[in-house]
Amino acid sequence: MDDVIPLPTDLPQVTGLLASRGRSGHAWAAGMWQQDPLADAVVNDTDSAAGRAVRTALRDGIGDLDALPASFPASARALLTQVSTAPEWLERDRLDRAADVLVRYTAQWGLVLGAASLLRGADNRVAAMPLVLTGRYGNEPAVRSIEVGAWLQQITRRGGMEVDGPGFQHTVRVRMIHAHVRRHVGALPDWDEARWGVPVPQSYMAFTLAEFGHVSLAAMERLGARLRPDELADVYHLWRYVGHLIGVEEALNPVDEADHVRIEEFYSLTSPGPDEHSKAFCRALTEQYLAPQLAAMLPGPDAWRQKFALSTMYGMSRIFLGQQAADALDVPDGVAKFVLRAARPLLLGLDQTRLLIQGRDGATRRGYVARDRELARLRAEQEMTHDLVDSVPGAVGHQG
């Protein structure tokens, strides 16, 4: 691991960033060494009853915490109290509206989650290192993508983010997975906390929100999905609540589009760039999963479909990531990016026509059906019997 560039305070870019961004820049840099005290306390509790208590509460319902016996693990009580207490700013009706919006654009969102969101995160080898060290990076990119999709499926459904709802449960499970990864990776001799910060730090958890928030929304717009300002605001409100549940501190939890964009900028400025693991993940995700999925939807001879789909997916990634990041990840260049840019007005027109014919409510209903059907197909195709990695025996964070 000696080839990894020191991060972040040794980088000249960070000095300039802190000077020009003030408090928010300092919060980002400090967040590289900040963990999640509540979730980490549960995982590090020497009495394994704390972890079991959280798992049981997520499975059976949190219930009345005031009625719990005094012997209930204090670390579990503290975490469950935080996640079950709604922040003052939360407007729950907006969460359902956001789910409707995202599901209405199931086709576009499904494409960009891989070609934009996951690859945007791969542009930083330090952020990706915990996945490398836990064996969850280049291996089985399709399975990892479907696991992400399973989480997003539960977040984006009406009532999903209610306390004890499926999206709520999955998000807290993801939070606990992060805590297990922090403990596991932080104890490895390969991890240099002084240079790289803590594994899965506050700053990178905040970037995950931008990764699935603004990064995907901006990419969807390039595919003709033009959302209204109120729809965008609702989506950002959903991700703010996800950040609250997943353990992002308020100082870093993004509120709106401007916050998401700022987080993306900080992530780029403090990134040492990708490494060979990142490039291998990009190739594996595109060539073993994204391109074959697109090819399966196309007519014509198999050889032509495979070649066209691969060129198209790499072209999308170049558009979504930008030339500099795409070059760093060794994304092949070609004419596909020009064709896709030229097709943007047509895609926008087709989507507006779809909404006129189906109506927004009709498009939303169709979106839920199509999304759930597609995820079921992908799970069957990969012979997946689990949803998140904590259900995989032997994986870090497995709950037994």
Coordinates of N, CA and C in Angstrom, one line a residue, residues 235-328:
V235 N -36.2 15.2 -3.7 CA -35.2 14.1 -3.7 C -34.1 14.5 -2.8
Y236 N -33.6 15.7 -2.8 CA -32.5 16.1 -1.9 C -33.0 16.0 -0.4
H237 N -34.2 16.2 -0.2 CA -34.7 16.0 1.2 C -34.7 14.6 1.6
L238 N -35.0 13.7 0.7 CA -34.9 12.2 1.0 C -33.5 11.9 1.3
W239 N -32.5 12.4 0.5 CA -31.1 12.0 0.8 C -30.6 12.6 2.1
R240 N -31.1 13.8 2.5 CA -30.8 14.4 3.8 C -31.2 13.4 4.9
Y241 N -32.4 12.9 4.8 CA -32.9 12.0 5.8 C -32.1 10.7 5.8
V242 N -31.7 10.2 4.6 CA -30.9 9.0 4.5 C -29.6 9.3 5.3
G243 N -29.0 10.5 5.1 CA -27.8 10.9 5.7 C -27.9 10.8 7.3
H244 N -29.1 11.3 7.7 CA -29.3 11.3 9.2 C -29.3 9.9 9.7
L245 N -30.0 9.0 9.0 CA -30.1 7.6 9.5 C -28.8 6.8 9.3
I246 N -28.0 7.2 8.4 CA -26.8 6.4 8.1 C -25.6 6.9 9.0
G247 N -25.9 8.0 9.7 CA -24.9 8.5 10.7 C -24.0 9.6 10.3
V248 N -24.4 10.4 9.3 CA -23.7 11.6 8.8 C -24.0 12.7 9.8
E249 N -22.9 13.3 10.3 CA -23.1 14.4 11.2 C -23.7 15.6 10.5
E250 N -24.5 16.4 11.2 CA -25.2 17.6 10.6 C -24.3 18.5 9.8
A251 N -23.0 18.7 10.3 CA -22.1 19.6 9.7 C -21.8 19.2 8.2
L252 N -21.9 17.9 8.0 CA -21.5 17.4 6.6 C -22.7 16.8 5.9
N253 N -23.9 16.7 6.5 CA -25.1 16.1 5.9 C -25.6 17.2 4.9
P254 N -25.6 16.9 3.6 CA -26.1 17.9 2.6 C -27.6 18.1 2.6
V255 N -27.9 19.4 2.5 CA -29.3 19.8 2.5 C -29.9 19.9 1.2
D256 N -29.2 20.5 0.2 CA -29.7 20.8 -1.1 C -28.7 20.5 -2.2
E257 N -29.0 20.9 -3.4 CA -28.1 20.7 -4.5 C -26.8 21.3 -4.3
A258 N -26.8 22.5 -3.9 CA -25.5 23.3 -3.7 C -24.6 22.5 -2.7
D259 N -25.1 21.9 -1.7 CA -24.3 21.1 -0.7 C -23.8 19.9 -1.4
H260 N -24.6 19.2 -2.2 CA -24.1 18.0 -2.9 C -23.0 18.4 -3.9
V261 N -23.1 19.5 -4.6 CA -22.1 19.9 -5.6 C -20.8 20.2 -4.8
R262 N -20.9 20.9 -3.7 CA -19.7 21.2 -2.8 C -19.0 20.0 -2.4
I263 N -19.8 19.0 -1.9 CA -19.2 17.7 -1.5 C -18.5 17.0 -2.6
E264 N -19.0 17.0 -3.8 CA -18.4 16.4 -5.0 C -17.1 17.1 -5.3
E265 N -17.0 18.5 -5.1 CA -15.8 19.2 -5.3 C -14.8 18.9 -4.3
F266 N -15.1 18.8 -3.0 CA -14.2 18.4 -2.0 C -13.6 17.0 -2.2
Y267 N -14.5 16.1 -2.7 CA -14.1 14.7 -2.9 C -13.0 14.7 -4.0
S268 N -13.3 15.5 -5.1 CA -12.3 15.5 -6.2 C -11.0 16.2 -5.8
L269 N -11.1 17.3 -5.1 CA -9.9 18.0 -4.7 C -9.0 17.3 -3.7
T270 N -9.6 16.5 -2.9 CA -8.8 15.7 -1.9 C -8.5 14.3 -2.4
S271 N -8.8 13.9 -3.6 CA -8.6 12.6 -4.1 C -7.2 12.4 -4.6
P272 N -6.6 11.3 -4.3 CA -5.3 11.0 -4.9 C -5.4 10.3 -6.2
G273 N -6.7 10.1 -6.7 CA -7.0 9.5 -8.0 C -7.2 8.0 -7.9
P274 N -7.5 7.4 -9.0 CA -7.7 5.9 -8.9 C -6.4 5.1 -9.0
D275 N -6.5 3.8 -8.7 CA -5.4 2.9 -8.8 C -5.8 1.8 -9.7
E276 N -5.0 0.7 -9.8 CA -5.3 -0.4 -10.7 C -6.6 -1.1 -10.2
H277 N -6.8 -1.1 -8.9 CA -8.1 -1.8 -8.4 C -9.3 -1.0 -8.9
S278 N -9.2 0.3 -8.9 CA -10.3 1.2 -9.4 C -10.5 0.9 -10.9
K279 N -9.4 0.9 -11.6 CA -9.6 0.7 -13.1 C -10.2 -0.7 -13.4
A280 N -9.7 -1.7 -12.6 CA -10.2 -3.1 -12.8 C -11.7 -3.1 -12.5
F281 N -12.1 -2.4 -11.4 CA -13.6 -2.4 -11.1 C -14.4 -1.7 -12.2
C282 N -13.8 -0.6 -12.7 CA -14.5 0.1 -13.8 C -14.7 -0.9 -15.0
R283 N -13.7 -1.6 -15.4 CA -13.8 -2.5 -16.5 C -14.8 -3.7 -16.2
A284 N -14.7 -4.2 -15.0 CA -15.5 -5.4 -14.6 C -17.0 -4.9 -14.5
L285 N -17.3 -3.8 -13.9 CA -18.6 -3.3 -13.8 C -19.2 -3.1 -15.2
T286 N -18.5 -2.5 -16.1 CA -19.0 -2.1 -17.4 C -19.1 -3.4 -18.3
E287 N -18.0 -4.2 -18.4 CA -18.0 -5.3 -19.3 C -18.7 -6.5 -18.9
Q288 N -18.7 -6.7 -17.5 CA -19.4 -8.0 -17.0 C -20.8 -7.8 -16.6
Y289 N -21.2 -6.5 -16.4 CA -22.6 -6.3 -15.9 C -23.4 -5.3 -16.8
L290 N -22.9 -4.0 -16.8 CA -23.7 -3.0 -17.5 C -23.9 -3.2 -19.0
A291 N -22.8 -3.5 -19.7 CA -22.9 -3.7 -21.1 C -23.8 -4.9 -21.5
P292 N -23.6 -6.1 -20.8 CA -24.4 -7.2 -21.1 C -25.9 -7.0 -20.8
Q293 N -26.2 -6.2 -19.8 CA -27.6 -5.9 -19.5 C -28.2 -5.1 -20.6
L294 N -27.4 -4.1 -21.1 CA -27.9 -3.3 -22.2 C -28.1 -4.1 -23.5
A295 N -27.1 -5.0 -23.7 CA -27.1 -5.8 -24.9 C -28.3 -6.7 -25.0
A296 N -28.7 -7.2 -23.8 CA -29.9 -8.1 -23.7 C -31.2 -7.4 -24.1
M297 N -31.2 -6.1 -24.1 CA -32.4 -5.4 -24.5 C -32.4 -4.9 -25.9
L298 N -31.4 -5.2 -26.7 CA -31.2 -4.7 -28.1 C -31.6 -5.8 -29.0
P299 N -32.1 -5.5 -30.2 CA -32.3 -6.4 -31.3 C -31.0 -6.7 -32.1
G300 N -31.1 -7.7 -32.9 CA -29.9 -7.9 -33.8 C -29.0 -9.0 -33.4
P301 N -28.0 -9.3 -34.3 CA -27.0 -10.3 -34.0 C -26.3 -10.1 -32.7
D302 N -25.9 -11.2 -32.0 CA -25.3 -11.1 -30.7 C -24.0 -10.3 -30.7
A303 N -23.1 -10.6 -31.7 CA -21.8 -9.9 -31.8 C -22.0 -8.4 -31.9
W304 N -23.0 -8.0 -32.7 CA -23.2 -6.5 -32.9 C -23.8 -5.9 -31.6
R305 N -24.7 -6.6 -31.0 CA -25.3 -6.1 -29.8 C -24.3 -5.9 -28.7
Q306 N -23.4 -6.9 -28.5 CA -22.4 -6.8 -27.5 C -21.4 -5.6 -27.7
K307 N -21.0 -5.5 -29.0 CA -20.1 -4.4 -29.3 C -20.7 -3.0 -29.1
F308 N -22.0 -2.9 -29.6 CA -22.7 -1.6 -29.5 C -22.9 -1.3 -28.1
A309 N -23.4 -2.2 -27.3 CA -23.7 -2.0 -25.9 C -22.4 -1.5 -25.1
L310 N -21.3 -2.2 -25.3 CA -20.1 -1.8 -24.7 C -19.6 -0.4 -25.0
S311 N -19.7 -0.1 -26.3 CA -19.3 1.2 -26.7 C -20.2 2.3 -26.1
T312 N -21.5 2.0 -26.1 CA -22.5 2.9 -25.6 C -22.3 3.2 -24.1
M313 N -22.0 2.1 -23.3 CA -21.8 2.2 -21.9 C -20.6 3.0 -21.6
Y314 N -19.5 2.7 -22.3 CA -18.3 3.5 -22.1 C -18.5 5.0 -22.5
G315 N -19.3 5.2 -23.6 CA -19.6 6.6 -24.0 C -20.4 7.3 -22.9
M316 N -21.3 6.6 -22.3 CA -22.1 7.2 -21.2 C -21.2 7.6 -20.1
S317 N -20.3 6.7 -19.7 CA -19.4 7.0 -18.6 C -18.5 8.2 -18.9
R318 N -18.1 8.3 -20.1 CA -17.2 9.5 -20.4 C -18.0 10.8 -20.3
I319 N -19.3 10.7 -20.7 CA -20.1 11.9 -20.6 C -20.4 12.2 -19.1
F320 N -20.8 11.2 -18.3 CA -21.1 11.4 -16.9 C -19.9 11.8 -16.1
L321 N -18.8 11.2 -16.3 CA -17.6 11.4 -15.4 C -16.8 12.6 -15.8
G322 N -16.9 13.0 -17.1 CA -16.0 14.0 -17.6 C -14.7 13.4 -18.2
Q323 N -14.1 14.1 -19.1 CA -12.9 13.6 -19.8 C -11.7 13.3 -18.8
Q324 N -11.5 14.2 -17.9 CA -10.3 14.0 -17.0 C -10.5 12.7 -16.1
A325 N -11.6 12.6 -15.5 CA -11.9 11.4 -14.6 C -11.9 10.1 -15.5
A326 N -12.5 10.2 -16.6 CA -12.6 9.0 -17.5 C -11.2 8.6 -18.0
D327 N -10.4 9.6 -18.3 CA -9.0 9.2 -18.7 C -8.3 8.5 -17.5
A328 N -8.5 9.1 -16.3 CA -7.8 8.5 -15.1 C -8.2 7.1 -14.9

